[in-house]
PDB file of C-alpha atoms in Angstrom:
ATOM      1  CA  GLN A   1       0.000   0.000   0.000  1.00  0.00           C
ATOM      2  CA  VAL A   2       1.263   3.463  -0.900  1.00  0.00           C
ATOM      3  CA  GLN A   3       0.218   6.639   0.892  1.00  0.00           C
ATOM      4  CA  LEU A   4       0.509   9.971  -0.898  1.00  0.00           C
ATOM      5  CA  VAL A   5       0.402  13.336   0.829  1.00  0.00           C
ATOM      6  CA  GLU A   6       0.323  16.571  -1.158  1.00  0.00           C
ATOM      7  CA  SER A   7       1.404  19.963   0.113  1.00  0.00           C
ATOM      8  CA  GLY A   8       2.246  23.399  -1.204  1.00  0.00           C
ATOM      9  CA  GLY A   9      -1.127  24.615  -2.386  1.00  0.00           C
ATOM     10  CA  GLY A  10      -2.412  28.078  -1.615  1.00  0.00           C
ATOM     11  CA  LEU A  11      -3.629  31.392  -2.955  1.00  0.00           C
ATOM     12  CA  VAL A  12      -1.529  33.194  -5.554  1.00  0.00           C
ATOM     13  CA  GLN A  13      -2.083  36.041  -7.970  1.00  0.00           C
ATOM     14  CA  ALA A  14      -2.200  35.462 -11.709  1.00  0.00           C
ATOM     15  CA  GLY A  15       1.318  35.297 -13.097  1.00  0.00           C
ATOM     16  CA  GLY A  16       2.698  33.934  -9.863  1.00  0.00           C
ATOM     17  CA  SER A  17       4.242  30.573  -9.021  1.00  0.00           C
ATOM     18  CA  LEU A  18       3.683  27.691  -6.649  1.00  0.00           C
ATOM     19  CA  ARG A  19       5.459  24.404  -6.081  1.00  0.00           C
ATOM     20  CA  LEU A  20       3.446  21.390  -5.054  1.00  0.00           C
ATOM     21  CA  SER A  21       5.020  18.411  -3.353  1.00  0.00           C
ATOM     22  CA  CYS A  22       3.795  14.855  -3.027  1.00  0.00           C
ATOM     23  CA  ALA A  23       5.460  12.626  -0.464  1.00  0.00           C
ATOM     24  CA  ALA A  24       5.035   8.880  -0.875  1.00  0.00           C
ATOM     25  CA  SER A  25       5.285   6.370   1.937  1.00  0.00           C
ATOM     26  CA  GLY A  26       4.551   2.726   2.443  1.00  0.00           C
ATOM     27  CA  ARG A  27       6.569   1.472  -0.499  1.00  0.00           C
ATOM     28  CA  PRO A  28       9.416   2.997  -2.468  1.00  0.00           C
ATOM     29  CA  SER A  29       8.206   5.276  -5.213  1.00  0.00           C
ATOM     30  CA  SER A  30      11.031   4.290  -7.523  1.00  0.00           C
ATOM     31  CA  GLY A  31       9.599   2.122 -10.240  1.00  0.00           C
ATOM     32  CA  TYR A  32       6.269   3.940  -9.934  1.00  0.00           C
ATOM     33  CA  THR A  33       4.880   6.373 -12.466  1.00  0.00           C
ATOM     34  CA  MET A  34       3.788   9.487 -10.597  1.00  0.00           C
ATOM     35  CA  GLY A  35       1.172  11.871 -11.890  1.00  0.00           C
ATOM     36  CA  TRP A  36      -0.651  15.065 -11.081  1.00  0.00           C
ATOM     37  CA  PHE A  37      -4.323  15.615 -11.819  1.00  0.00           C
ATOM     38  CA  ARG A  38      -6.619  18.506 -10.987  1.00  0.00           C
ATOM     39  CA  GLN A  39     -10.311  19.068 -10.523  1.00  0.00           C
ATOM     40  CA  ALA A  40     -11.964  22.454 -10.775  1.00  0.00           C
ATOM     41  CA  PRO A  41     -15.428  23.090  -9.304  1.00  0.00           C
ATOM     42  CA  GLY A  42     -18.122  21.579 -11.464  1.00  0.00           C
ATOM     43  CA  LYS A  43     -15.615  19.888 -13.753  1.00  0.00           C
ATOM     44  CA  GLU A  44     -14.184  16.422 -14.125  1.00  0.00           C
ATOM     45  CA  ARG A  45     -10.750  15.595 -12.864  1.00  0.00           C
ATOM     46  CA  GLU A  46      -8.165  16.103 -15.594  1.00  0.00           C
ATOM     47  CA  PHE A  47      -4.596  15.061 -16.248  1.00  0.00           C
ATOM     48  CA  VAL A  48      -1.887  17.656 -15.638  1.00  0.00           C
ATOM     49  CA  ALA A  49       1.519  15.940 -15.740  1.00  0.00           C
ATOM     50  CA  ALA A  50       3.264  12.631 -15.117  1.00  0.00           C
ATOM     51  CA  SER A  51       6.771  11.311 -14.688  1.00  0.00           C
ATOM     52  CA  ARG A  52       8.207   7.860 -15.201  1.00  0.00           C
ATOM     53  CA  TRP A  53      10.280   6.559 -12.311  1.00  0.00           C
ATOM     54  CA  SER A  54      13.574   7.703 -13.826  1.00  0.00           C
ATOM     55  CA  GLY A  55      12.317  11.255 -14.089  1.00  0.00           C
ATOM     56  CA  SER A  56      13.711  11.538 -17.600  1.00  0.00           C
ATOM     57  CA  THR A  57      10.382  10.809 -19.305  1.00  0.00           C
ATOM     58  CA  THR A  58       7.633  13.283 -18.588  1.00  0.00           C
ATOM     59  CA  TYR A  59       4.194  14.030 -19.963  1.00  0.00           C
ATOM     60  CA  TYR A  60       2.105  17.201 -19.850  1.00  0.00           C
ATOM     61  CA  ALA A  61      -1.360  18.361 -20.698  1.00  0.00           C
ATOM     62  CA  ASP A  62      -1.324  20.903 -23.513  1.00  0.00           C
ATOM     63  CA  SER A  63      -2.844  23.507 -21.203  1.00  0.00           C
ATOM     64  CA  VAL A  64       0.206  23.500 -18.915  1.00  0.00           C
ATOM     65  CA  LYS A  65       3.100  22.822 -21.306  1.00  0.00           C
ATOM     66  CA  GLY A  66       5.821  25.430 -20.946  1.00  0.00           C
ATOM     67  CA  ARG A  67       4.431  26.630 -17.600  1.00  0.00           C
ATOM     68  CA  PHE A  68       4.472  23.565 -15.343  1.00  0.00           C
ATOM     69  CA  THR A  69       7.363  21.204 -14.658  1.00  0.00           C
ATOM     70  CA  ILE A  70       7.147  17.828 -12.967  1.00  0.00           C
ATOM     71  CA  SER A  71      10.206  16.443 -11.241  1.00  0.00           C
ATOM     72  CA  ARG A  72      10.964  13.791  -8.682  1.00  0.00           C
ATOM     73  CA  ASP A  73      13.497  12.876  -6.049  1.00  0.00           C
ATOM     74  CA  ASN A  74      13.348   9.117  -5.636  1.00  0.00           C
ATOM     75  CA  ALA A  75      15.736   9.233  -2.684  1.00  0.00           C
ATOM     76  CA  LYS A  76      13.113  11.287  -0.856  1.00  0.00           C
ATOM     77  CA  ASN A  77      10.136   9.460  -2.390  1.00  0.00           C
ATOM     78  CA  THR A  78       8.806  12.845  -3.449  1.00  0.00           C
ATOM     79  CA  VAL A  79       7.450  14.258  -6.686  1.00  0.00           C
ATOM     80  CA  TYR A  80       7.095  17.974  -7.353  1.00  0.00           C
ATOM     81  CA  LEU A  81       5.016  20.150  -9.624  1.00  0.00           C
ATOM     82  CA  GLN A  82       6.516  23.558 -10.265  1.00  0.00           C
ATOM     83  CA  MET A  83       3.782  25.842 -11.556  1.00  0.00           C
ATOM     84  CA  ASN A  84       4.759  29.143 -13.150  1.00  0.00           C
ATOM     85  CA  SER A  85       2.779  31.839 -14.948  1.00  0.00           C
ATOM     86  CA  LEU A  86      -0.342  30.705 -13.167  1.00  0.00           C
ATOM     87  CA  LYS A  87      -3.730  31.646 -14.578  1.00  0.00           C
ATOM     88  CA  PRO A  88      -7.143  31.849 -12.914  1.00  0.00           C
ATOM     89  CA  GLU A  89      -8.170  28.784 -14.923  1.00  0.00           C
ATOM     90  CA  ASP A  90      -5.505  26.784 -13.079  1.00  0.00           C
ATOM     91  CA  THR A  91      -7.621  27.080  -9.948  1.00  0.00           C
ATOM     92  CA  ALA A  92      -8.464  23.553  -8.805  1.00  0.00           C
ATOM     93  CA  VAL A  93      -7.788  20.874  -6.271  1.00  0.00           C
ATOM     94  CA  TYR A  94      -4.560  19.182  -7.321  1.00  0.00           C
ATOM     95  CA  TYR A  95      -4.132  15.472  -6.702  1.00  0.00           C
ATOM     96  CA  CYS A  96      -1.041  13.321  -6.733  1.00  0.00           C
ATOM     97  CA  ALA A  97      -1.356   9.798  -8.120  1.00  0.00           C
ATOM     98  CA  ALA A  98       0.905   6.766  -8.447  1.00  0.00           C
ATOM     99  CA  ASP A  99       0.940   3.425 -10.164  1.00  0.00           C
ATOM    100  CA  PRO A 100       3.608   0.713 -10.438  1.00  0.00           C
ATOM    101  CA  TYR A 101       2.584  -0.826 -13.739  1.00  0.00           C
ATOM    102  CA  LEU A 102       1.410   2.000 -15.944  1.00  0.00           C
ATOM    103  CA  LEU A 103       1.521   1.550 -19.694  1.00  0.00           C
ATOM    104  CA  TYR A 104       1.802   4.580 -21.954  1.00  0.00           C
ATOM    105  CA  SER A 105      -1.850   4.202 -22.914  1.00  0.00           C
ATOM    106  CA  GLY A 106      -2.839   4.780 -19.288  1.00  0.00           C
ATOM    107  CA  ILE A 107      -0.671   7.780 -18.494  1.00  0.00           C
ATOM    108  CA  TYR A 108      -3.368  10.364 -19.145  1.00  0.00           C
ATOM    109  CA  HIS A 109      -6.294   8.532 -17.542  1.00  0.00           C
ATOM    110  CA  GLU A 110      -7.139   8.809 -13.848  1.00  0.00           C
ATOM    111  CA  GLY A 111      -8.613   5.306 -13.817  1.00  0.00           C
ATOM    112  CA  SER A 112      -5.158   3.878 -14.532  1.00  0.00           C
ATOM    113  CA  TYR A 113      -3.644   5.017 -11.238  1.00  0.00           C
ATOM    114  CA  ASP A 114      -4.014   2.858  -8.142  1.00  0.00           C
ATOM    115  CA  TYR A 115      -2.986   5.325  -5.450  1.00  0.00           C
ATOM    116  CA  TRP A 116      -4.171   8.858  -4.761  1.00  0.00           C
ATOM    117  CA  GLY A 117      -3.481  11.650  -2.333  1.00  0.00           C
ATOM    118  CA  GLN A 118      -6.136  13.724  -0.600  1.00  0.00           C
ATOM    119  CA  GLY A 119      -5.545  16.783  -2.765  1.00  0.00           C
ATOM    120  CA  THR A 120      -4.339  20.318  -2.185  1.00  0.00           C
ATOM    121  CA  GLN A 121      -6.208  23.474  -3.158  1.00  0.00           C
ATOM    122  CA  VAL A 122      -4.647  25.922  -5.595  1.00  0.00           C
ATOM    123  CA  THR A 123      -6.436  29.223  -6.087  1.00  0.00           C
ATOM    124  CA  VAL A 124      -5.247  31.776  -8.628  1.00  0.00           C
ATOM    125  CA  SER A 125      -6.770  35.222  -8.343  1.00  0.00           C
ATOM    126  CA  SER A 126      -7.080  37.583 -11.294  1.00  0.00           C
TER     127      SER A 126
END
């Protein structure tokens, strides 16, 4: 069993930056694909970014490419999401997710991930 705990959310003005962290415990996160999803009020949860265990292969939603960066420190069992040039439409609850056996076809789909954090709120004011 893997436990994921997100932190780093908050209120920021448009154009600002935040860094989210997701700490994994229970089993080593190395070997796991780690992802970030978000859910805005009244909307479905959507894919944001993901990283293979090596950290060298990453994936991004088109809406965040060039603004967000996912990275991971396997020694600390932690994955990060650096969010720059934030926009009001980035406002959402951000969730960390993990899975040990994720194929490429499942990277972008929330149903493919076995483990989830409780979420952290990000609010971007205009």
